[in-house]
mmCIF file of C-alpha atoms and ligand atoms in Angstrom:
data_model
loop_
_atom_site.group_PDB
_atom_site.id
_atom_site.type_symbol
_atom_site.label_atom_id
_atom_site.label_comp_id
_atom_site.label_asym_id
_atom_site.label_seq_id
_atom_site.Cartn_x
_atom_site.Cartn_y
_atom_site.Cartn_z
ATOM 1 C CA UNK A 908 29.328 29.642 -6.718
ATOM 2 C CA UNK A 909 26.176 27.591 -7.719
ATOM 3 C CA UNK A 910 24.014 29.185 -9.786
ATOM 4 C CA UNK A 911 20.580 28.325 -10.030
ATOM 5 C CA UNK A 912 17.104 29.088 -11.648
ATOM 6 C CA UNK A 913 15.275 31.191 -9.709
ATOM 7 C CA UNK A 914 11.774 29.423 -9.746
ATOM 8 C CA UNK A 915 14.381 26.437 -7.872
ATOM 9 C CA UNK A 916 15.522 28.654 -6.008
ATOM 10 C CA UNK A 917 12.034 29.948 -4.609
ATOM 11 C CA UNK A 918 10.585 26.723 -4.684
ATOM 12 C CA UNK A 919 13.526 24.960 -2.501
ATOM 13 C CA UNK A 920 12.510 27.835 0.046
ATOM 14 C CA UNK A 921 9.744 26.074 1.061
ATOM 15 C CA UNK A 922 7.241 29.105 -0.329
ATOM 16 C CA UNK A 923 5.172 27.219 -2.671
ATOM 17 C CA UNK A 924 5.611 24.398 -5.945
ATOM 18 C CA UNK A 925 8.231 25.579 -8.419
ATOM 19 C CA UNK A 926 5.078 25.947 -11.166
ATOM 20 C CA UNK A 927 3.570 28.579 -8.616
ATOM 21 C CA UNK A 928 6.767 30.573 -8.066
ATOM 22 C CA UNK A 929 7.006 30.376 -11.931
ATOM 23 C CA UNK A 930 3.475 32.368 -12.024
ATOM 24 C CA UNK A 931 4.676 34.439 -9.224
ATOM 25 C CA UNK A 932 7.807 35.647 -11.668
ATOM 26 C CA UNK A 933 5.323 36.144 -14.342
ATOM 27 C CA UNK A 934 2.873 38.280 -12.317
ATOM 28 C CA UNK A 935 6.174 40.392 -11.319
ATOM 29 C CA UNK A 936 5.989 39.946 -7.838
ATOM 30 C CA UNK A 937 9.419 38.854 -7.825
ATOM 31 C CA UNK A 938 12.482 40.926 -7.427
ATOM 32 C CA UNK A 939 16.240 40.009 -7.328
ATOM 33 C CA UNK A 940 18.239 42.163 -6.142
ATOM 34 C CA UNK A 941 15.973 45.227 -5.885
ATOM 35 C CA UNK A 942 14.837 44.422 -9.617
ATOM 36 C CA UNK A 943 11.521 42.576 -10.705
ATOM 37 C CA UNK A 944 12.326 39.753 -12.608
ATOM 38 C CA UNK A 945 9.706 38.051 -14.888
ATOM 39 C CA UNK A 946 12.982 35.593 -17.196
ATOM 40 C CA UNK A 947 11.948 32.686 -15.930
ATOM 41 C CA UNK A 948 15.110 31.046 -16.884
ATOM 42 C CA UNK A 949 17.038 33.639 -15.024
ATOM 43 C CA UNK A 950 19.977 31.778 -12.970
ATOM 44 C CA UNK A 951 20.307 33.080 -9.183
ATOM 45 C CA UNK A 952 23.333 32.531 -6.936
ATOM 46 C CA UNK A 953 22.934 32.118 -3.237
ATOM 47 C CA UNK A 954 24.426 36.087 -2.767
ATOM 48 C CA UNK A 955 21.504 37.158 -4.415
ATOM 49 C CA UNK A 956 18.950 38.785 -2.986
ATOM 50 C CA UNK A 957 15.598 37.341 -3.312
ATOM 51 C CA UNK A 958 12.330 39.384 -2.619
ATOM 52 C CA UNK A 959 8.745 37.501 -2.971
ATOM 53 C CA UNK A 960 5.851 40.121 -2.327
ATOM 54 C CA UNK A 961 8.559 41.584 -0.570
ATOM 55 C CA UNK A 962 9.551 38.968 2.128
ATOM 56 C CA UNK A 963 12.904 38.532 1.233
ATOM 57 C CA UNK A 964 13.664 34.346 1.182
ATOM 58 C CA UNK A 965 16.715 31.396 1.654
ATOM 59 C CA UNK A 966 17.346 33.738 4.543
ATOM 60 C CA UNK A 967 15.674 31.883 7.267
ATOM 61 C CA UNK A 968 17.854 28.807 9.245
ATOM 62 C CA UNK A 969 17.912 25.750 8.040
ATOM 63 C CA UNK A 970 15.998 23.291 10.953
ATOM 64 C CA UNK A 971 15.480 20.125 11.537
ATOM 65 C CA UNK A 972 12.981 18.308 13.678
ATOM 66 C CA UNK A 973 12.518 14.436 14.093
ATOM 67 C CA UNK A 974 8.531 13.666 15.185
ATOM 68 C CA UNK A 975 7.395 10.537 16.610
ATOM 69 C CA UNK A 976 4.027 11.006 15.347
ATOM 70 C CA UNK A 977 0.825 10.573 16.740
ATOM 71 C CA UNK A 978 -2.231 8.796 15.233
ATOM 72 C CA UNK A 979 -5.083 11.306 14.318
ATOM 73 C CA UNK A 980 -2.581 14.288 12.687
ATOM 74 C CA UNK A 981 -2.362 15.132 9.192
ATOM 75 C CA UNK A 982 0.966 15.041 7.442
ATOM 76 C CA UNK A 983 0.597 18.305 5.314
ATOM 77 C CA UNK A 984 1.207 22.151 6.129
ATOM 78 C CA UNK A 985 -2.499 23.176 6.331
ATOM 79 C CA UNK A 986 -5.301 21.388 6.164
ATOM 80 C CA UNK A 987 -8.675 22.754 3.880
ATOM 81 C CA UNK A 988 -10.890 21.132 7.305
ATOM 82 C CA UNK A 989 -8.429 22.634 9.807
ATOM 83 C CA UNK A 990 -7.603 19.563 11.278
ATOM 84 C CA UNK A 991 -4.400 19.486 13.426
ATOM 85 C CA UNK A 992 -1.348 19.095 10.918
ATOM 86 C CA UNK A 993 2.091 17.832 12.110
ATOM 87 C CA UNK A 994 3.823 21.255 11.354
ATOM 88 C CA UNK A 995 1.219 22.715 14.380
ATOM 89 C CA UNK A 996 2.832 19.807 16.949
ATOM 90 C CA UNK A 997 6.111 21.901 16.418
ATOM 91 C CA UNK A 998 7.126 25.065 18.697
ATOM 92 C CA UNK A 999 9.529 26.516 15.926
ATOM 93 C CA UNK A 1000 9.052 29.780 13.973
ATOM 94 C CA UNK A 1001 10.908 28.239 10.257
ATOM 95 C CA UNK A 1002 8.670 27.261 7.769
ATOM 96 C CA UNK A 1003 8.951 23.755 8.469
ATOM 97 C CA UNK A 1004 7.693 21.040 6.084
ATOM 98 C CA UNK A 1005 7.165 17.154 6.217
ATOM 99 C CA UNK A 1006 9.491 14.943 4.797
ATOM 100 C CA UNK A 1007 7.080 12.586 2.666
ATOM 101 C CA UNK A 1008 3.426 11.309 4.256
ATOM 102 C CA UNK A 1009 2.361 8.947 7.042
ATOM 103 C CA UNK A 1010 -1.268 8.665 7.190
ATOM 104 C CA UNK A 1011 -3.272 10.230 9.457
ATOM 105 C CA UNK A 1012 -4.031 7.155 11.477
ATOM 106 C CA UNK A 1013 0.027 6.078 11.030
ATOM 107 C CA UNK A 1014 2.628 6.722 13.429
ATOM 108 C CA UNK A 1015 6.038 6.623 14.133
ATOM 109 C CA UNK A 1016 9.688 8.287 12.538
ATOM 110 C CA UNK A 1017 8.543 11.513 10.821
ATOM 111 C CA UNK A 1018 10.843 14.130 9.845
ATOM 112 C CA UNK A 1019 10.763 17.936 9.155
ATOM 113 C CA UNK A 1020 12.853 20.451 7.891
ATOM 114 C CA UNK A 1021 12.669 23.797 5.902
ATOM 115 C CA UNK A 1022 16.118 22.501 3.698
ATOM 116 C CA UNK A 1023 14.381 21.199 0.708
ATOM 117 C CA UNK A 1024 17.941 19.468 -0.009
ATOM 118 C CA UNK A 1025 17.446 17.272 2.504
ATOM 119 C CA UNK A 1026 14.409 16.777 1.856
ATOM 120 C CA UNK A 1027 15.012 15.792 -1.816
ATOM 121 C CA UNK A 1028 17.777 13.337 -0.717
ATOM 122 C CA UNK A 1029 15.807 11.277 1.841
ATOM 123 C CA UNK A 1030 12.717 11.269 -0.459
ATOM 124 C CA UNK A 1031 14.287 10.576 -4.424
ATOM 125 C CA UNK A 1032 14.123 6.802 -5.360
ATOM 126 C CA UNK A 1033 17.067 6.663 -6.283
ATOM 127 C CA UNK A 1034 18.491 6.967 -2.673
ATOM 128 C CA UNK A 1035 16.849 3.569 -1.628
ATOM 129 C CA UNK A 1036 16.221 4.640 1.964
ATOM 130 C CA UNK A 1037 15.027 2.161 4.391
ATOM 131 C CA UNK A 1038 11.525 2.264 5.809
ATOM 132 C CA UNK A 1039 10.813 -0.311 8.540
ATOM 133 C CA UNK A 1040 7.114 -0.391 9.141
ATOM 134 C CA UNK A 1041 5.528 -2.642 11.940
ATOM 135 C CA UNK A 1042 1.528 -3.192 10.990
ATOM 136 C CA UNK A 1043 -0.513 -4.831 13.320
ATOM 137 C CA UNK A 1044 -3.183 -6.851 10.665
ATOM 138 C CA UNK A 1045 -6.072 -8.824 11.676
ATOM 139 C CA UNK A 1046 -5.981 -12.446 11.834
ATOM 140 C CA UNK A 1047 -3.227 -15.191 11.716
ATOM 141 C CA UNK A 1048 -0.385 -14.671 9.436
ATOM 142 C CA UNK A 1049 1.318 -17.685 8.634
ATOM 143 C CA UNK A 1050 4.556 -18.233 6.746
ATOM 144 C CA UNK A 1051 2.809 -18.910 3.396
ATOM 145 C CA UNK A 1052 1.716 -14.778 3.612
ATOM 146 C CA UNK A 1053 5.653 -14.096 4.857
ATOM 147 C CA UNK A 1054 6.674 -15.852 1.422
ATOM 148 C CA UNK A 1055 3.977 -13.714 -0.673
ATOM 149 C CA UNK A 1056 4.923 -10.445 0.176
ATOM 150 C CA UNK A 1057 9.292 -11.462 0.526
ATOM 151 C CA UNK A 1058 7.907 -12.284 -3.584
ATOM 152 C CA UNK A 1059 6.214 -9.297 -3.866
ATOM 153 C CA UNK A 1060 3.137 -7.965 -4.626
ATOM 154 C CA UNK A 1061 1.679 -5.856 -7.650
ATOM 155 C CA UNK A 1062 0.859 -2.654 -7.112
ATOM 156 C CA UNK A 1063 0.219 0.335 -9.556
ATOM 157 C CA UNK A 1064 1.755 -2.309 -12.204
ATOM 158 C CA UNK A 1065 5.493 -2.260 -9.761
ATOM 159 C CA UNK A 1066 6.831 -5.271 -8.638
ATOM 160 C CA UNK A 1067 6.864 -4.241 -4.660
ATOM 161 C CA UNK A 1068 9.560 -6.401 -3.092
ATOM 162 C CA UNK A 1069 10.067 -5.834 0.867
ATOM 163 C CA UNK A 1070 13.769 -6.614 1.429
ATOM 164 C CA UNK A 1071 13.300 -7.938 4.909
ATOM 165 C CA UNK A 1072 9.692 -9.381 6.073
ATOM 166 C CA UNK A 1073 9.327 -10.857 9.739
ATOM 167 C CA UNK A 1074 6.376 -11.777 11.891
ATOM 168 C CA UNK A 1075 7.193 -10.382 14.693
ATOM 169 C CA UNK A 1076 4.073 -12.070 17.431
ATOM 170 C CA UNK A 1077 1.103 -13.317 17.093
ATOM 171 C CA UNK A 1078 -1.948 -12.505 19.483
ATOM 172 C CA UNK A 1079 -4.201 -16.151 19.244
ATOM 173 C CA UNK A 1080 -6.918 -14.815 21.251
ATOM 174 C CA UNK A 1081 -6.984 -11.041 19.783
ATOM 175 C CA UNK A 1082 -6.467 -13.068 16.244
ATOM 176 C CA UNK A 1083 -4.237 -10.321 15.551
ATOM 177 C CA UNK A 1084 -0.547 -10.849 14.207
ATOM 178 C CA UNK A 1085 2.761 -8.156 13.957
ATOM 179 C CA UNK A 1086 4.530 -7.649 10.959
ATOM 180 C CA UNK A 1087 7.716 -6.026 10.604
ATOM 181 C CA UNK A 1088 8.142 -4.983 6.848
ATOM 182 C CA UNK A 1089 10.913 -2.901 5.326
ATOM 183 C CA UNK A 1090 10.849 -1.161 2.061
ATOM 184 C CA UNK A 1091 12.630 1.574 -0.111
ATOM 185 C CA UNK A 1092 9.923 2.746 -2.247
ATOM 186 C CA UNK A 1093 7.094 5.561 -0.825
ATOM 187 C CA UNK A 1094 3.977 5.288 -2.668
ATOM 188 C CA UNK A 1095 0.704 5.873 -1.449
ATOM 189 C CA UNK A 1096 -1.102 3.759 1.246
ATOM 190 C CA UNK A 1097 1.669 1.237 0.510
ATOM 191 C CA UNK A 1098 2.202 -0.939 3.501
ATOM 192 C CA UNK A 1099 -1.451 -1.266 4.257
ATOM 193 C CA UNK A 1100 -1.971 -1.874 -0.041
ATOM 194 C CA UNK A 1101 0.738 -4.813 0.324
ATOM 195 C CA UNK A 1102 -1.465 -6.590 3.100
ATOM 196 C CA UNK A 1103 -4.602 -6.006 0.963
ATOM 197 C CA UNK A 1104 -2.552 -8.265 -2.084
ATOM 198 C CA UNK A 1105 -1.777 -10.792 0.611
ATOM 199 C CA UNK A 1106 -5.564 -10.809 2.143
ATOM 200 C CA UNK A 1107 -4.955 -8.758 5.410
ATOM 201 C CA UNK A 1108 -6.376 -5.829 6.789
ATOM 202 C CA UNK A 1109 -4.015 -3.472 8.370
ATOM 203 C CA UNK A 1110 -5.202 -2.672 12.157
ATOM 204 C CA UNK A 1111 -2.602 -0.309 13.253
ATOM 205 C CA UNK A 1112 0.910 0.357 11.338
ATOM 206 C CA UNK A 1113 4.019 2.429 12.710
ATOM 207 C CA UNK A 1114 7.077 3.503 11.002
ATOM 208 C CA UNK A 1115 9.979 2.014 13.238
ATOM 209 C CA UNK A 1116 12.322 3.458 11.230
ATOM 210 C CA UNK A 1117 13.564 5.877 8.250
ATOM 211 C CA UNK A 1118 17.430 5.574 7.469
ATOM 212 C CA UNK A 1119 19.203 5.908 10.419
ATOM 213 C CA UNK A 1120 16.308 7.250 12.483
ATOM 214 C CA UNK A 1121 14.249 5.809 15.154
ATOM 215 C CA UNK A 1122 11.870 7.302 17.822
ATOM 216 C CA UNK A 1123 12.436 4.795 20.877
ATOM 217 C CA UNK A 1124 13.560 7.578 22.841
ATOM 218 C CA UNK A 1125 10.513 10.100 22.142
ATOM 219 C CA UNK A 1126 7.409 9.101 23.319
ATOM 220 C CA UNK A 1127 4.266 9.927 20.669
ATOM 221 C CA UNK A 1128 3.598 13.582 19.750
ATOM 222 C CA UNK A 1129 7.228 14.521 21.295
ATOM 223 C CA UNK A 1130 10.326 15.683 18.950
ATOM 224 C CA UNK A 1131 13.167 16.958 18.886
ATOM 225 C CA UNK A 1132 16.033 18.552 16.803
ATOM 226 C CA UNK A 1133 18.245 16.322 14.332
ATOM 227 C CA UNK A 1134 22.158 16.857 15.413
ATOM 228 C CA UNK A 1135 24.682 18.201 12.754
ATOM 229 C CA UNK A 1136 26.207 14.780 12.813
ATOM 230 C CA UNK A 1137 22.756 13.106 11.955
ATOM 231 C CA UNK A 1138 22.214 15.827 9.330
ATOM 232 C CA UNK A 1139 25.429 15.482 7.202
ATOM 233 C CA UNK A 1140 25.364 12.009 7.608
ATOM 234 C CA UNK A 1141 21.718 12.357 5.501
ATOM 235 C CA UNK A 1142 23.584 14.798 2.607
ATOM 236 C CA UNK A 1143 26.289 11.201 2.557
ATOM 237 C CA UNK A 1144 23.353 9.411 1.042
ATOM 238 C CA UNK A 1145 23.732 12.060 -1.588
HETATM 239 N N1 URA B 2287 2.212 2.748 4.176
HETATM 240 C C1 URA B 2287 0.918 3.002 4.488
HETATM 241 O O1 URA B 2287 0.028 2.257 4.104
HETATM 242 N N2 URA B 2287 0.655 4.076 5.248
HETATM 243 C C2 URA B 2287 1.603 4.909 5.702
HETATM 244 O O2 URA B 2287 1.284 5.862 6.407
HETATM 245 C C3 URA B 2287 2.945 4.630 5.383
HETATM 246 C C4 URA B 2287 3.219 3.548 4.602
#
């Protein structure tokens, strides 16, 4: 049986960040088993009982939700100005989380869970999974700004090469163009960042896609629930 440490353990439940739970163990709010533990390299296995302020934890269903987000929502659990947070667009009683960020004027594929396994998988570099991002930027792209970004652009000192750029239409009298970019990495702002390197402002930008997920069928604010099939074919990437 895997064993594992228990600040993981809580962590992975979704609770809080693995350096919190490890202050939680210190402060002796955690027991395993009936007993407070405050080891903090103390190895659980999925048998054991885990208490937190005495909610016991990993007990709850694993759930999975695929969001076709709307523009305006915050990707985050809470939010310190109480704006609306993806997580309150959800009718579900799990602890649910979002897997990585849009920004709050992004939409598109979002997805949510409360298995941080999953979670982990589609989210670790090392997976290389596929974002496909369509930004609507102002002005006329041309292919010289197609050939910049397929080169890549600099940003945070990274060589950021898109493996698939396309201009998708071109509005002459909006003199507003459609990109379809797809990338593997997730940093911060970076679609609308790459434009910036290449001179354009992004107008509106939508993630068409994240691995094997779309949201053709769900119009924006609806979800629904991933399949089994769908989920173990995301624990293949593994
Ligand atoms: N790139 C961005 O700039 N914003 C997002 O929300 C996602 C990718």
């Amino acid at each position: 049986m895997e064993m594992e440490r228990l600040q993981k353990v809580i962590a992975k439940a979704g609770i809080t960040s693995r350096r919190k739970a490890e202050e939680l163990i210190m402060a002796g709010v955690v027991k395993v088993n009936g007993t407070v533990i405050r080891e903090l390299g103390t190895k659980v296995s999925p048998k054991d009982l885990i208490e937190v302020n005495g909610q016991v934890i990993g007990k709850e269903k694993k759930v999975y939700y695929l969001l076709n987000k709307p523009r305006g929502v915050i990707t985050s659990v809470s939010d310190e100005k109480n704006r609306k947070t993806v997580v309150d667009l959800i009718d579900c009683k799990e602890r649910i989380y979002p897997v990585g960020r849009l920004d709050y004027d992004t939409t598109g594929v979002l997805l949510l869970t409360n298995d941080g396994d999953f979670a982990n998988i589609l989210m670790h570099p090392s997976h290389k999974i596929e974002k496909v991002y369509l930004a609507k930027v102002a002005g006329i792209v041309k292919g010289d700004t197609i050939h910049a970004l397929e080169n890549g652009v600099r940003l945070d000192g990274k060589l950021i090469k898109p493996s698939r750029v396309k201009l998708r239409k071109i509005h002459t009298k909006q003199n507003t163009s459609y990109v379809e970019v797809s990338i593997h990495e997730g940093m911060n702002h970076q679609v609308k960042r790459m434009f910036q390197a290449v001179g354009f402002e992004v107008l509106k930008l939508k993630r068409e896609r994240l691995a094997f997920f779309d949201v053709k069928d769900l119009k924006s604010g609806q979800y629904r629930m991933l399949s089994p099939k769908e989920v173990a074919r995301v624990y293949q990437f593994k």
